[in-house]
């Protein structure tokens, strides 16, 4: 699923990169292959996450670090949360885009899953 | 946090717009016309060359610029066959300097709603023209050069072990981790993962090492009194990652290995950590893990990630999980040591 579809499905906006930046165009075409949702970073680190989209309610820089460590390619914040300044700074440095939706985590994940984004958590792991 | 804080951050693309000079991206070989060129010839020229404006030069001096817009205005007024460029060109042209950053060209292009700008050198002589297309192409190729230099770095690093001859070569990375510094937390792990990739480690190995050392780094930040050290020793056939600190130590090692057990405060949990999965996670990512702790003295965690055997570990695909060997040494007293091996699959 492309980020452009994620944006449409969850009516999301892009927090990073900056909307005025020329890099925004490139974000639309990023392909995410699996979805993960968690507010506990260890749960994220435990999951199969390669080329994943992380859906979370956390806004601190650790979401970027966690994404970086586990090869997650984009982050979607839920419930209308905005990333901290340091989080955006780190996102710019690492090139991991941050999106945000006003939807709840349940609704955002539900819509993405119905549209074909598969879950990363394996049963019985 | 306001939206302004977010927009204030400069991306690499924008940084380049300040770094790159106009002369690096402008078109140098520019068609020019003489002021005496007939207007009728201009239309043909614009059509032939697919351009919308050219500088007007007379005896090597820049006289002005003539654009499609000027031609249209001229027609509206009623053109005569005998009209020449000098009759309708813009003498008050918008120019930028060769030594200006390209952000300047972008600003002027936007402000004046022009398709192209005339570029002059420091003597006021015509040096070229610049269009939005030139700017975009310049930025893209600069970004590609960035990427290429990154690849070159990686290439050089991956030959490090082959180029240096010794009986035993190893590369040691050391980091000091401050307690409670959540903002910088993970930066050491990020550097370690990048180093492994630069040295040619397969992405999967780099990811596992990154996750293990990141959990360990977070533990140093959350639980230690005065922070601790990370030491990573990379050898052609193995990687050993260690964290050590000087306290407070772990009361009950068996208990901390249990998934879900945690002593973290609510504040730490609010950051997404302290769920009691860290050590379990590390164990999943590495082949061998050794945890030693003496209350009030400190804790040492040694992690040996999955790696190939004789050949250079990094260029091999990871072997299937053979089961993790966990060695737990519980030191109640410094001299009273017993250790226990658990093999899980």
Coordinates of C-alpha atoms in Angstrom, one line a residue:
Chain A
X1 CA 0.0 0.0 0.0
X2 CA 1.3 3.4 -0.9
X3 CA 1.5 6.3 1.6
X4 CA -0.8 8.2 -0.8
X5 CA -3.5 5.6 -0.1
X6 CA -2.8 5.7 3.7
X7 CA -3.3 9.5 3.6
X8 CA -6.6 9.1 1.8
X9 CA -8.0 6.2 3.8
X10 CA -7.2 7.8 7.2
X11 CA -7.7 11.4 6.0
X12 CA -4.2 12.1 7.3
X13 CA -1.8 15.0 7.0
X14 CA 2.0 15.0 6.7
X15 CA 3.9 16.4 9.7
X16 CA 7.3 15.5 8.3
X17 CA 8.8 16.3 5.9
X18 CA 7.7 19.9 5.9
X19 CA 4.7 20.5 3.5
X20 CA 6.8 23.2 1.7
X21 CA 9.7 20.8 1.2
X22 CA 10.3 19.3 -2.2
X23 CA 10.6 15.9 -0.5
X24 CA 6.9 15.7 0.2
X25 CA 6.3 14.4 -3.3
X26 CA 8.5 11.4 -2.7
X27 CA 6.6 10.4 0.4
X28 CA 3.4 9.7 -1.5
X29 CA 5.1 6.9 -3.4
X30 CA 6.6 5.1 -0.4
X31 CA 5.3 1.5 -0.3
X32 CA 4.4 0.0 3.1
X33 CA 4.0 -3.7 3.2
X34 CA 2.7 -4.4 6.7
X35 CA 1.0 -2.5 9.5
X36 CA 1.9 -2.4 13.2
X37 CA 0.0 -0.6 15.9
X38 CA 1.4 -0.2 19.4
X39 CA 2.1 2.3 22.1
X40 CA 4.8 0.1 23.6
X41 CA 8.0 0.4 21.7
X42 CA 9.2 -3.0 22.8
X43 CA 6.1 -4.5 21.2
X44 CA 7.1 -2.9 18.0
X45 CA 10.7 -4.1 18.3
X46 CA 9.4 -7.6 18.8
X47 CA 7.3 -7.7 15.7
X48 CA 8.2 -8.4 12.1
X49 CA 8.5 -4.8 10.9
X50 CA 10.5 -4.6 7.7
X51 CA 8.9 -2.0 5.4
X52 CA 6.2 -1.5 7.9
X53 CA 3.8 1.4 8.8
X54 CA 3.8 2.1 12.5
X55 CA 0.4 3.4 13.9
X56 CA 0.9 4.9 17.3
X57 CA -0.2 7.4 19.9
X58 CA 3.3 8.1 21.1
X59 CA 4.9 11.4 19.9
X60 CA 8.4 11.3 21.4
X61 CA 11.7 10.9 19.4
X62 CA 11.8 7.2 20.4
X63 CA 9.2 6.4 17.8
X64 CA 11.7 7.5 15.2
X65 CA 14.5 5.5 16.8
X66 CA 12.3 2.5 17.0
X67 CA 11.4 2.8 13.4
X68 CA 15.0 3.3 12.4
X69 CA 16.1 0.1 14.3
X70 CA 13.3 -2.0 12.9
X71 CA 13.3 -0.8 9.3
X72 CA 9.8 0.8 9.6
X73 CA 9.4 3.2 6.7
X74 CA 6.6 5.5 7.9
X75 CA 4.7 6.5 11.1
X76 CA 1.0 7.4 11.5
X77 CA 0.0 9.3 14.6
X78 CA -3.6 8.8 15.7
X79 CA -6.2 10.8 17.7
X80 CA -5.1 14.1 16.3
X81 CA -1.7 14.0 18.1
X82 CA 1.2 16.2 16.9
X83 CA 4.8 15.1 17.0
X84 CA 7.2 16.9 19.4
X85 CA 9.8 19.3 17.8
X86 CA 12.6 16.9 18.6
X87 CA 10.7 14.1 17.0
X88 CA 10.3 16.1 13.8
X89 CA 13.9 17.0 13.8
X90 CA 14.9 13.4 14.1
X91 CA 12.4 12.4 11.4
X92 CA 14.0 14.9 9.0
X93 CA 17.5 13.5 9.8
X94 CA 16.5 9.9 9.3
X95 CA 14.1 10.5 6.4
X96 CA 11.2 8.7 8.1
X97 CA 8.0 10.5 7.4
X98 CA 5.4 11.2 10.1
X99 CA 1.7 11.4 9.2
X100 CA -1.2 12.2 11.5
X101 CA -4.9 11.4 11.5
X102 CA -7.7 12.6 13.8
X103 CA -9.1 9.0 13.8
X104 CA -8.7 6.7 16.7
X105 CA -6.1 4.0 16.5
X106 CA -8.9 1.4 16.1
X107 CA -10.6 3.2 13.2
X108 CA -7.3 4.0 11.4
X109 CA -6.1 0.4 11.7
X110 CA -9.5 -1.0 10.7
X111 CA -9.6 1.1 7.5
X112 CA -6.1 0.2 6.6
X113 CA -6.6 -3.4 7.2
X114 CA -9.8 -3.6 5.3
X115 CA -8.1 -1.9 2.4
X116 CA -5.5 -4.7 2.3
X117 CA -2.7 -3.7 4.7
X118 CA -1.7 -6.9 6.5
X119 CA -0.8 -7.3 10.2
X120 CA 2.8 -7.8 11.2
X121 CA 2.2 -9.7 14.4
X122 CA 2.4 -13.4 13.8
X123 CA 0.0 -15.6 15.7
X124 CA 1.7 -17.7 18.3
X125 CA 5.1 -16.0 18.4
Chain B
X1 CA 3.8 22.6 19.7
X2 CA 2.8 25.0 16.9
X3 CA 2.9 24.2 13.3
X4 CA 5.7 26.8 12.9
X5 CA 8.1 24.6 14.9
X6 CA 7.6 21.9 12.4
X7 CA 8.0 24.1 9.3
X8 CA 11.1 25.7 10.8
X9 CA 13.1 22.6 10.3
X10 CA 15.2 22.5 7.2
X11 CA 15.3 19.4 5.1
X12 CA 18.3 18.3 3.1
X13 CA 16.7 19.6 -0.1
X14 CA 16.3 23.0 1.4
X15 CA 19.8 22.9 2.8
X16 CA 21.0 22.3 -0.7
X17 CA 19.0 25.3 -2.0
X18 CA 21.2 27.4 0.2
X19 CA 24.4 25.6 -0.5
X20 CA 24.3 25.3 -4.2
X21 CA 25.3 28.4 -6.2
X22 CA 23.3 29.5 -9.3
X23 CA 26.4 29.0 -11.5
X24 CA 26.3 25.3 -10.6
X25 CA 22.9 24.7 -12.0
X26 CA 22.3 27.5 -14.6
X27 CA 22.3 27.0 -18.4
X28 CA 25.5 28.4 -19.8
X29 CA 25.1 27.9 -23.5
X30 CA 22.3 30.5 -24.1
X31 CA 20.9 31.7 -27.4
X32 CA 21.3 35.4 -27.6
X33 CA 19.9 37.9 -30.1
X34 CA 21.1 41.2 -31.3
X35 CA 18.9 44.3 -30.7
X36 CA 18.6 44.6 -34.5
X37 CA 17.0 41.2 -35.0
X38 CA 13.6 41.5 -36.7
X39 CA 10.6 40.7 -34.5
X40 CA 9.3 38.2 -37.0
X41 CA 12.5 36.2 -36.7
X42 CA 12.0 36.1 -32.9
X43 CA 8.7 34.1 -33.1
X44 CA 10.4 31.5 -35.3
X45 CA 13.3 31.3 -32.9
X46 CA 11.1 30.8 -29.9
X47 CA 9.2 28.0 -31.8
X48 CA 12.4 26.3 -33.1
X49 CA 14.1 26.3 -29.7
X50 CA 11.1 25.7 -27.5
X51 CA 12.0 28.7 -25.4
X52 CA 10.1 31.7 -24.1
X53 CA 12.8 34.3 -23.8
X54 CA 16.3 35.2 -24.7
X55 CA 18.9 37.8 -23.6
X56 CA 19.6 40.6 -26.0
X57 CA 23.3 41.3 -26.4
X58 CA 25.1 44.0 -28.4
X59 CA 28.9 44.1 -28.6
X60 CA 29.2 41.7 -25.7
X61 CA 27.1 44.0 -23.5
X62 CA 23.8 42.7 -22.1
X63 CA 21.1 45.1 -23.3
X64 CA 18.0 43.5 -22.0
X65 CA 15.8 40.5 -22.5
X66 CA 13.0 39.6 -24.9
X67 CA 10.3 37.2 -24.0
X68 CA 7.2 35.8 -25.6
X69 CA 5.3 38.2 -23.3
X70 CA 7.0 41.2 -24.9
X71 CA 6.1 39.9 -28.4
X72 CA 2.5 39.6 -27.4
X73 CA 2.4 43.1 -26.0
X74 CA 4.0 44.4 -29.2
X75 CA 1.3 42.7 -31.3
X76 CA -1.4 44.2 -29.2
X77 CA 0.0 47.6 -29.9
X78 CA 0.3 46.7 -33.6
X79 CA 3.5 45.4 -34.9
X80 CA 5.1 46.6 -38.1
X81 CA 7.2 44.2 -40.3
X82 CA 10.1 46.5 -39.8
X83 CA 10.1 46.3 -36.0
X84 CA 13.2 45.0 -34.3
X85 CA 13.9 43.5 -30.9
X86 CA 15.1 46.8 -29.5
X87 CA 11.6 48.2 -30.0
X88 CA 9.9 45.8 -27.6
X89 CA 12.5 44.2 -25.4
X90 CA 12.6 44.7 -21.6
X91 CA 15.5 46.8 -20.6
X92 CA 14.6 46.6 -17.0
X93 CA 15.3 42.9 -16.7
X94 CA 15.4 40.9 -13.5
X95 CA 18.8 39.4 -13.0
X96 CA 20.5 37.2 -10.4
X97 CA 24.2 36.7 -9.8
X98 CA 26.2 33.7 -10.5
X99 CA 27.4 33.6 -6.9
X100 CA 23.9 33.7 -5.4
X101 CA 22.5 30.6 -3.8
X102 CA 19.7 28.9 -5.9
X103 CA 17.2 29.8 -3.2
X104 CA 17.6 33.4 -4.4
X105 CA 16.7 32.4 -7.9
X106 CA 13.7 30.5 -6.6
X107 CA 12.5 33.5 -4.6
X108 CA 12.9 35.9 -7.6
X109 CA 11.2 33.4 -10.0
X110 CA 8.2 33.2 -7.6
X111 CA 8.0 36.9 -6.9
X112 CA 8.2 38.0 -10.5
X113 CA 6.2 35.0 -11.8
X114 CA 8.9 34.6 -14.5
X115 CA 9.8 31.5 -16.4
X116 CA 13.4 32.3 -16.5
X117 CA 16.0 34.7 -15.1
X118 CA 19.1 36.2 -16.6
X119 CA 22.2 35.4 -14.7
X120 CA 25.1 37.9 -14.7
X121 CA 28.6 37.4 -13.4
X122 CA 30.4 39.8 -11.0
X123 CA 31.4 42.1 -13.9
X124 CA 27.7 42.5 -15.0
X125 CA 28.3 40.3 -18.1
X126 CA 25.8 37.7 -19.2
X127 CA 26.7 34.4 -17.7
X128 CA 23.6 32.3 -18.5
X129 CA 19.9 31.8 -17.7
X130 CA 18.2 29.9 -15.0
X131 CA 14.7 28.3 -15.1
X132 CA 12.7 26.4 -12.5
X133 CA 13.7 23.3 -14.4
X134 CA 17.4 24.1 -13.9
X135 CA 16.8 24.4 -10.2
X136 CA 15.0 21.1 -9.9
X137 CA 17.6 19.2 -12.0
X138 CA 20.4 20.8 -10.0
X139 CA 18.8 19.8 -6.7
X140 CA 18.1 16.3 -7.9
X141 CA 21.6 15.6 -9.1
X142 CA 23.0 17.1 -5.9
X143 CA 20.8 14.7 -3.9
X144 CA 22.0 11.8 -6.1
X145 CA 25.6 12.9 -5.5
X146 CA 24.9 12.7 -1.7
X147 CA 23.6 9.2 -2.1
X148 CA 26.5 8.2 -4.2
X149 CA 29.1 9.5 -1.7
X150 CA 27.2 7.5 0.9
X151 CA 27.6 4.4 -1.2
X152 CA 31.3 5.1 -1.7
X153 CA 31.7 5.3 2.0
X154 CA 30.0 2.0 2.4
X155 CA 32.1 0.4 -0.2
X156 CA 35.3 1.6 1.5
X157 CA 34.2 0.5 4.9
X158 CA 33.3 -2.9 3.7
X159 CA 36.8 -3.6 2.6
X160 CA 38.3 -2.4 5.9
X161 CA 38.8 -5.9 7.2
X162 CA 40.3 -7.2 4.0
X163 CA 42.7 -4.3 3.6
X164 CA 44.2 -4.3 7.1
X165 CA 46.4 -7.3 7.8
X166 CA 46.9 -8.5 11.4
X167 CA 46.5 -11.7 13.4
X168 CA 43.3 -10.5 14.7
X169 CA 41.6 -7.3 13.5
X170 CA 38.7 -5.8 15.3
X171 CA 36.9 -2.6 15.3
X172 CA 35.6 -1.2 18.6
X173 CA 32.9 1.4 19.0
X174 CA 32.3 3.0 22.4
X175 CA 29.5 5.2 23.5
X176 CA 28.7 6.8 26.8
X177 CA 25.0 6.8 27.7
X178 CA 23.5 9.3 30.1
X179 CA 20.8 8.3 32.5
X180 CA 17.4 9.7 31.9
X181 CA 18.4 11.3 28.6
X182 CA 15.4 10.2 26.5
X183 CA 15.8 12.8 23.8
X184 CA 19.2 11.5 22.7
X185 CA 18.2 7.9 23.6
X186 CA 18.8 5.6 20.7
X187 CA 21.4 7.7 19.0
X188 CA 24.2 5.3 19.9
X189 CA 22.2 2.4 18.6
X190 CA 21.4 4.3 15.4
X191 CA 25.2 4.9 14.9
X192 CA 25.9 1.2 15.5
X193 CA 23.3 0.0 13.1
X194 CA 24.6 2.4 10.4
X195 CA 28.2 1.3 11.0
X196 CA 27.2 -2.4 10.6
X197 CA 25.4 -1.6 7.3
X198 CA 28.4 0.4 6.1
X199 CA 30.6 -2.5 6.9
X200 CA 28.4 -4.6 4.6
X201 CA 26.2 -6.5 7.2
X202 CA 23.1 -7.9 5.7
X203 CA 20.1 -5.7 6.6
X204 CA 18.5 -8.5 8.7
X205 CA 21.7 -8.9 10.9
X206 CA 21.9 -5.1 11.2
X207 CA 18.3 -4.9 12.2
X208 CA 18.6 -7.6 14.9
X209 CA 21.8 -6.0 16.3
X210 CA 20.1 -2.6 16.2
X211 CA 17.0 -3.8 18.1
X212 CA 19.1 -5.6 20.7
X213 CA 21.5 -2.7 21.4
X214 CA 18.6 -0.2 21.3
X215 CA 16.7 -2.1 24.1
X216 CA 20.0 -2.3 26.1
X217 CA 20.6 1.4 25.5
X218 CA 17.1 2.3 26.7
X219 CA 17.7 0.1 29.8
X220 CA 20.9 2.1 30.6
X221 CA 18.8 5.3 30.3
X222 CA 15.9 4.1 32.4
X223 CA 17.5 2.1 35.1
X224 CA 21.0 3.2 35.8
X225 CA 22.1 5.7 38.5
X226 CA 24.7 7.4 36.4
X227 CA 24.4 6.1 32.9
X228 CA 26.7 3.5 31.4
X229 CA 28.9 2.5 28.5
X230 CA 28.2 0.7 25.3
X231 CA 31.0 -1.2 23.7
X232 CA 30.7 -3.0 20.4
X233 CA 33.5 -5.1 19.0
X234 CA 33.2 -6.0 15.4
X235 CA 35.4 -8.7 14.0
X236 CA 35.3 -10.4 10.6
X237 CA 33.6 -13.4 12.1
X238 CA 31.7 -12.0 15.0
X239 CA 30.1 -9.1 16.7
X240 CA 30.1 -8.7 20.5
X241 CA 27.9 -6.0 22.0
X242 CA 28.3 -5.0 25.6
X243 CA 26.6 -2.6 28.0
X244 CA 28.0 -1.9 31.5
X245 CA 27.0 0.4 34.3
X246 CA 27.9 1.1 37.9
X247 CA 24.6 0.6 39.5
X248 CA 22.1 0.1 41.0
X249 CA 22.3 -3.5 39.8
X250 CA 19.6 -6.0 39.5
X251 CA 18.1 -7.6 42.6
X252 CA 16.6 -10.7 41.0
X253 CA 17.9 -11.6 37.5
X254 CA 15.4 -14.5 37.0
X255 CA 12.6 -12.2 37.7
X256 CA 13.7 -9.5 35.2
X257 CA 13.9 -12.1 32.5
X258 CA 10.2 -12.8 32.8
X259 CA 8.2 -11.2 30.1
X260 CA 6.1 -8.4 31.5
X261 CA 8.1 -7.9 34.7
X262 CA 9.2 -4.3 35.0
X263 CA 10.3 -1.8 37.7
X264 CA 9.8 1.2 35.4
X265 CA 7.9 4.2 36.5
X266 CA 4.7 5.4 34.9
X267 CA 6.6 8.3 33.4
X268 CA 8.8 5.8 31.5
X269 CA 5.8 3.8 30.5
X270 CA 4.2 6.9 29.1
X271 CA 7.2 7.1 26.7
X272 CA 6.5 3.6 25.4
X273 CA 9.1 1.7 27.4
X274 CA 9.3 -0.2 30.6
X275 CA 6.8 -2.9 29.6
X276 CA 9.1 -5.6 30.7
X277 CA 9.8 -6.9 27.3
X278 CA 13.3 -5.5 26.7
X279 CA 15.5 -8.4 27.8
X280 CA 13.1 -10.9 26.2
X281 CA 13.5 -8.9 23.0
X282 CA 17.2 -8.8 23.2
X283 CA 17.3 -12.6 23.7
X284 CA 15.2 -13.1 20.6
X285 CA 17.7 -11.1 18.5
X286 CA 21.0 -12.6 19.6
X287 CA 22.6 -16.0 19.7
X288 CA 24.0 -15.7 23.1
X289 CA 23.3 -13.3 25.9
X290 CA 25.0 -13.0 29.3
X291 CA 23.6 -10.9 32.1
X292 CA 25.7 -10.4 35.2
X293 CA 24.7 -8.1 38.0
X294 CA 25.8 -7.3 41.5
X295 CA 23.4 -5.2 43.6
X296 CA 24.8 -1.7 44.3
X297 CA 27.8 -2.4 42.1
X298 CA 26.5 -2.7 38.6
X299 CA 25.3 -4.7 35.6
X300 CA 27.0 -6.1 32.6
X301 CA 25.1 -7.4 29.6
X302 CA 27.0 -9.2 26.8
X303 CA 25.2 -9.9 23.5
X304 CA 26.6 -12.0 20.7
X305 CA 24.3 -11.7 17.7
X306 CA 23.6 -14.3 15.1
X307 CA 26.5 -14.5 12.7
X308 CA 28.1 -16.8 10.2
X309 CA 31.2 -18.8 11.1
X310 CA 34.5 -18.9 9.3
X311 CA 33.9 -16.5 6.5
X312 CA 33.2 -12.9 7.1
X313 CA 30.0 -12.9 9.2
X314 CA 28.4 -9.9 7.5
X315 CA 28.4 -11.2 4.0
X316 CA 26.5 -14.4 5.0
X317 CA 22.9 -14.8 5.3
X318 CA 21.8 -15.4 8.9
X319 CA 21.5 -19.1 9.9
X320 CA 18.1 -20.3 11.0
X321 CA 17.4 -19.9 14.7
X322 CA 19.1 -22.9 16.5
X323 CA 17.8 -21.8 19.9
X324 CA 19.2 -19.0 22.0
X325 CA 21.8 -19.9 24.6
X326 CA 21.2 -17.7 27.7
X327 CA 23.8 -17.7 30.4
X328 CA 22.7 -16.1 33.6
X329 CA 25.2 -15.4 36.2
X330 CA 23.7 -14.3 39.5
X331 CA 26.2 -12.8 41.7
X332 CA 24.8 -12.4 45.2
X333 CA 28.2 -11.8 46.6
X334 CA 31.2 -10.9 44.4
X335 CA 32.9 -14.3 45.2
X336 CA 29.7 -16.3 45.6
X337 CA 28.9 -17.0 41.9
X338 CA 26.7 -19.5 40.4
X339 CA 25.7 -19.6 36.8
X340 CA 22.9 -21.4 35.0
X341 CA 22.4 -22.2 31.3
X342 CA 19.0 -22.1 29.7
X343 CA 18.5 -23.2 26.2
X344 CA 15.3 -22.1 24.6
X345 CA 14.0 -22.6 21.1

